[in-house]
Coordinates of C-alpha atoms in Angstrom, one line a residue:
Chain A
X1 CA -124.1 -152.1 -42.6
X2 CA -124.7 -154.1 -39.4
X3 CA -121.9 -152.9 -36.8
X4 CA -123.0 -156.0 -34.7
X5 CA -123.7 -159.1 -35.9
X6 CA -124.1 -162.4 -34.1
X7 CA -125.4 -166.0 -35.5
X8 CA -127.8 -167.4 -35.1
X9 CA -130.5 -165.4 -34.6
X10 CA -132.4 -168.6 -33.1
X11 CA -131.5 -171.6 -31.8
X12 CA -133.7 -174.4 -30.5
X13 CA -131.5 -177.3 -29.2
X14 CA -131.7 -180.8 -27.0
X15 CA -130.3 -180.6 -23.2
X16 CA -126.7 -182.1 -23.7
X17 CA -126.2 -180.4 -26.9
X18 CA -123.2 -178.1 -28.0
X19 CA -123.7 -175.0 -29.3
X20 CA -121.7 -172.1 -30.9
X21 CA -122.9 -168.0 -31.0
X22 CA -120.6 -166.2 -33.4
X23 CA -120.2 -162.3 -33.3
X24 CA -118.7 -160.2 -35.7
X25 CA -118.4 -156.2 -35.1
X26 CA -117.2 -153.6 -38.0
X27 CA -116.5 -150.9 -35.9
X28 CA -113.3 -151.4 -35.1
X29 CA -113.8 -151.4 -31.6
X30 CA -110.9 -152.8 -28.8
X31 CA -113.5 -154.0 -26.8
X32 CA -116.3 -156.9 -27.0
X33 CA -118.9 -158.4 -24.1
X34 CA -120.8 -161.2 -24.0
X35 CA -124.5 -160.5 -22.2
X36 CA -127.1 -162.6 -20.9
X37 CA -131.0 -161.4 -20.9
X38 CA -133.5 -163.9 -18.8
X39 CA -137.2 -164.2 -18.9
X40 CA -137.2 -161.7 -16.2
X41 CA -135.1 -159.0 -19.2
X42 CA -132.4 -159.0 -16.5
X43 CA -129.7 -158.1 -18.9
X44 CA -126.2 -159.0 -17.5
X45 CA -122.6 -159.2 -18.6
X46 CA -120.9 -162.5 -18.8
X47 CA -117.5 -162.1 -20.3
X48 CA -115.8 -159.6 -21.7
X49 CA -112.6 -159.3 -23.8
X50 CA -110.1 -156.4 -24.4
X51 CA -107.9 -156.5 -27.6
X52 CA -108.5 -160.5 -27.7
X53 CA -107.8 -160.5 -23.9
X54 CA -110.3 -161.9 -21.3
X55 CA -111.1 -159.0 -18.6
X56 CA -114.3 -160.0 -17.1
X57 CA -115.2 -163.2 -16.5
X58 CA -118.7 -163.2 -13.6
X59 CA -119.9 -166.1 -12.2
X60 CA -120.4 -168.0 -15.4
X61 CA -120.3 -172.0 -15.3
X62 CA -117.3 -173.1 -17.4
X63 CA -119.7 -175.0 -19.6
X64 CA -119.8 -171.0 -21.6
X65 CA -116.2 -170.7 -23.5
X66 CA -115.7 -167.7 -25.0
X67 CA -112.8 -167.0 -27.9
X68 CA -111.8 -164.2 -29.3
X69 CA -110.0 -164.8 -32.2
X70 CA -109.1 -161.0 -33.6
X71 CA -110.2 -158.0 -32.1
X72 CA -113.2 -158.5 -34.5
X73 CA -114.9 -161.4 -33.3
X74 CA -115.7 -162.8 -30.0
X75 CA -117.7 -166.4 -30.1
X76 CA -119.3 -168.0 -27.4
X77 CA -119.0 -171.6 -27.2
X78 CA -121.6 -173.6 -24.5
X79 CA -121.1 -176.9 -23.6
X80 CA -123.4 -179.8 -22.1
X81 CA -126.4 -177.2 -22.6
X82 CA -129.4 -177.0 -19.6
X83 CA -132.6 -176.2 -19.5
X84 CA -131.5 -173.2 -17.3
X85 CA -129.3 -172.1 -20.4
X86 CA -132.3 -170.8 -22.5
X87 CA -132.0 -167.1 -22.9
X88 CA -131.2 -164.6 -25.2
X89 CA -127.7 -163.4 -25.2
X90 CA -126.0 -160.6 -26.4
X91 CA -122.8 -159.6 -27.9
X92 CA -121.5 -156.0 -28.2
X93 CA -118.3 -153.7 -28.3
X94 CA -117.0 -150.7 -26.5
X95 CA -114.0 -148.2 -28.4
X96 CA -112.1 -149.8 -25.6
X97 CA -112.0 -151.2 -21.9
X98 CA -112.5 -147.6 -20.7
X99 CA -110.4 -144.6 -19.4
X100 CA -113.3 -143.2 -16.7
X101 CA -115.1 -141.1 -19.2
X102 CA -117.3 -143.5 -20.5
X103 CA -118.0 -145.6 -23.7
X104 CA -121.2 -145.9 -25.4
X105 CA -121.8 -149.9 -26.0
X106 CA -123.3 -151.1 -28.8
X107 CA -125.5 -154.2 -28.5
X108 CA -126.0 -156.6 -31.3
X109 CA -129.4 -158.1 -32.2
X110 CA -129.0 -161.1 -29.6
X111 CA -129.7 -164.8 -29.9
X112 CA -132.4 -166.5 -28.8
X113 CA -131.5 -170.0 -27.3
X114 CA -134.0 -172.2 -26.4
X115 CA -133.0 -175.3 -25.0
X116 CA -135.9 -178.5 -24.6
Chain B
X1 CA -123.2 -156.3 -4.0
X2 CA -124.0 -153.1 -6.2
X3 CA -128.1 -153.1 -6.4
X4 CA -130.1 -151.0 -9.7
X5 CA -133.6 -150.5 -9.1
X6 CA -136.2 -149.5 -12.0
X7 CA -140.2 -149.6 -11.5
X8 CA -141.1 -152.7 -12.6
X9 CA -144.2 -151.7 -13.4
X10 CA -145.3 -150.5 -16.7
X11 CA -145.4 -147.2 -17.3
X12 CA -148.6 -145.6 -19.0
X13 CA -148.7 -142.3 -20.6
X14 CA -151.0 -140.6 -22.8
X15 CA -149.6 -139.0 -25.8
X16 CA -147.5 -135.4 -25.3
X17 CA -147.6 -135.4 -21.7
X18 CA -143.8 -136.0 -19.9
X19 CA -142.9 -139.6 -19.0
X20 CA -140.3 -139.8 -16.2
X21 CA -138.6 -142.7 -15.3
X22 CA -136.3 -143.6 -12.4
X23 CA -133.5 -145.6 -11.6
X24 CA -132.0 -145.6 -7.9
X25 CA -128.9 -147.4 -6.9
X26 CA -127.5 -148.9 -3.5
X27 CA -123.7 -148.9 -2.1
X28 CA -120.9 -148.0 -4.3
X29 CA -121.0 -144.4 -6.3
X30 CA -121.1 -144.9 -10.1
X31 CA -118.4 -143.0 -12.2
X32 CA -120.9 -142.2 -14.9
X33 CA -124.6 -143.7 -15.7
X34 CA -126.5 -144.8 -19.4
X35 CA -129.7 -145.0 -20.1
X36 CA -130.7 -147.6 -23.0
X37 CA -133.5 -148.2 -25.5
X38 CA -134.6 -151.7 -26.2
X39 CA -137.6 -152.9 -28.5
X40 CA -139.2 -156.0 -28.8
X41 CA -136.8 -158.2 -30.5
X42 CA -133.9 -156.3 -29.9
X43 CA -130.6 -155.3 -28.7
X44 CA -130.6 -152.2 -26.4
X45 CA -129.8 -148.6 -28.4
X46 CA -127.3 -146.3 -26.4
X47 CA -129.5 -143.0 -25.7
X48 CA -127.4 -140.9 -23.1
X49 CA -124.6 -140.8 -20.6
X50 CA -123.9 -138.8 -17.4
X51 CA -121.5 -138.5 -15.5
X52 CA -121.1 -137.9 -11.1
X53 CA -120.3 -134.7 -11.8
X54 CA -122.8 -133.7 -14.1
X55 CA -126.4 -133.0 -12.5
X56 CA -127.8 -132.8 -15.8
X57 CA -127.8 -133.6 -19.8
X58 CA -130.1 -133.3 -22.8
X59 CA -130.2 -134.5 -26.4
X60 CA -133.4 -133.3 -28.3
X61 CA -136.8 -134.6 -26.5
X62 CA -134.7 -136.7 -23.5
X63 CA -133.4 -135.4 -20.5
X64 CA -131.3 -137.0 -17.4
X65 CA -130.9 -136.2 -14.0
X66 CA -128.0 -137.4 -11.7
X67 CA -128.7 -137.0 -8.1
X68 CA -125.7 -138.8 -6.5
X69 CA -127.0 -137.4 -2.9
X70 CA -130.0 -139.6 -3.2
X71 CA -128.4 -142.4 -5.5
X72 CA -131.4 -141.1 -8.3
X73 CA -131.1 -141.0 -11.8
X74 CA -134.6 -139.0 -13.2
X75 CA -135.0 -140.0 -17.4
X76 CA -137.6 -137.7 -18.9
X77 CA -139.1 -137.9 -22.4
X78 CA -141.2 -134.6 -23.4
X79 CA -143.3 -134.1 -25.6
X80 CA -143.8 -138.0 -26.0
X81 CA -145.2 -140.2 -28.8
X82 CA -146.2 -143.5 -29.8
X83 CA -143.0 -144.3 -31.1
X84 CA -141.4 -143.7 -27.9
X85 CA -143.0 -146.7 -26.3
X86 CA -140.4 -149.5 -25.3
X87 CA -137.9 -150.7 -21.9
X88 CA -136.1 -147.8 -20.8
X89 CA -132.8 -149.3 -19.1
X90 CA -130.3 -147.5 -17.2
X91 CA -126.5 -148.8 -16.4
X92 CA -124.1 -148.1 -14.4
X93 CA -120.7 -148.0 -14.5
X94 CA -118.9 -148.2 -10.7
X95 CA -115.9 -146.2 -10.0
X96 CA -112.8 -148.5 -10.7
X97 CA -115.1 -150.6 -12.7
X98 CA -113.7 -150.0 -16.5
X99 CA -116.3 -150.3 -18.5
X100 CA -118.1 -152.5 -17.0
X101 CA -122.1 -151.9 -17.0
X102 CA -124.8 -152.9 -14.5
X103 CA -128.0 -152.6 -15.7
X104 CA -131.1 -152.4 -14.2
X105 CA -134.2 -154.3 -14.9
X106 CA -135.7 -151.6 -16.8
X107 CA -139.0 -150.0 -17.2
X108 CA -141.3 -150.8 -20.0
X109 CA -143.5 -146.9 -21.4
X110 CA -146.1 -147.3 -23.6
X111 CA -147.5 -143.6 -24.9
X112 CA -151.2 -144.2 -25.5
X113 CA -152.8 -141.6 -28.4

């Protein structure tokens, strides 16, 4: 049973495009980040949501939506997609936000997005 | 701006010797640091946790050092083996931060036989 899951794996698109990541985790977690890897393997967060609520939100352009739906899921919707875009990113969930001791996160597979 | 700094060099290491790796960090004082697995292809494994007021933690063949003196976090594998080779990343999570990770840019260890 995969606790993270996130479609597509890949995903070669056209500048301009819209795409969508989906992520699914079974753990039952509060908690659920979207990260970004680049070429360089710099791996860093880009949103995250708590109990369907958006608690981080870095420096992202807007073009990157996220939703979070149910606690469950947390999809990452990118608009007008650039060159600059191509990446892999991650999903993954915490037991929750955090209380100072510390959470184990659990990464999903990633998706590679390649945009041309 | 909180800064993580791993050797970006490869590390080399010949089959059951010790491979240390280090992380160092700038400014703010972490409330507790990870160190991650990833392969090739992958997403990055949780391995261990430590916390500022913890100097020191095991789990089988790893072992992590939190120096918060000199802003040093020490990751040692003994006894190590092929299998072990991948990026070592450590994370940090800043005091007042929730659970909010910085990672560094990781260290790649390949154990040679």
């Amino acid at each position: 049973d995969t606790a993270v899951s996130q479609t597509p794996k890949y995903l070669v698109t056209q500048m301009g495009n819209d795409k969508s990541i989906k992520c699914e985790q079974n753990l039952g977690h509060d908690t659920m980040y979207w990260y970004k890897q680049d070429s360089k393997k710099f791996l860093k967060i880009m949103f995250s949501y708590n109990n369907k609520e958006l608690i981080i939100n870095e420096t992202v352009p807007n073009r990157f939506s996220p939703k979070s739906p149910d606690k469950a899921h947390l999809n990452l919707h990118i608009n007008s997609l650039e060159l600059g875009d191509s990446a892999v990113y991650f999903c993954a969930s915490s037991q929750d936000w955090g209380t100072g001791y510390g959470n184990t996160i659990y990464f999903g597979e990633g998706s590679w997005l390649t945009v041309v | 701006s909180q800064k993580i700094e791993q050797n970006s060099e490869a590390l080399n290491i010949q089959e059951g010797k010790t491979a240390t790796l280090t992380c160092n960090y700038t400014n703010y004082s972490p409330a507790y640091l990870q160190w991650y697995r990833q392969d090739p292809g992958r997403g990055p494994v949780f391995l261990l946790l430590i916390r500022e007021n913890e100097k020191e933690k095991r789990k089988e063949r790893l072992k992590v050092t939190f120096d918060t003196t000199l802003k040093q976090s020490l990751f040692h594998i003994t006894a190590s083996q092929p299998a072990d080779s991948a990026t070592y990343l450590c994370a940090l999570v800043f005091t007042g931060g929730g659970n909010k990770l910085t990672f560094g840019t990781g260290t790649q260890l390949k154990v040679e036989l």
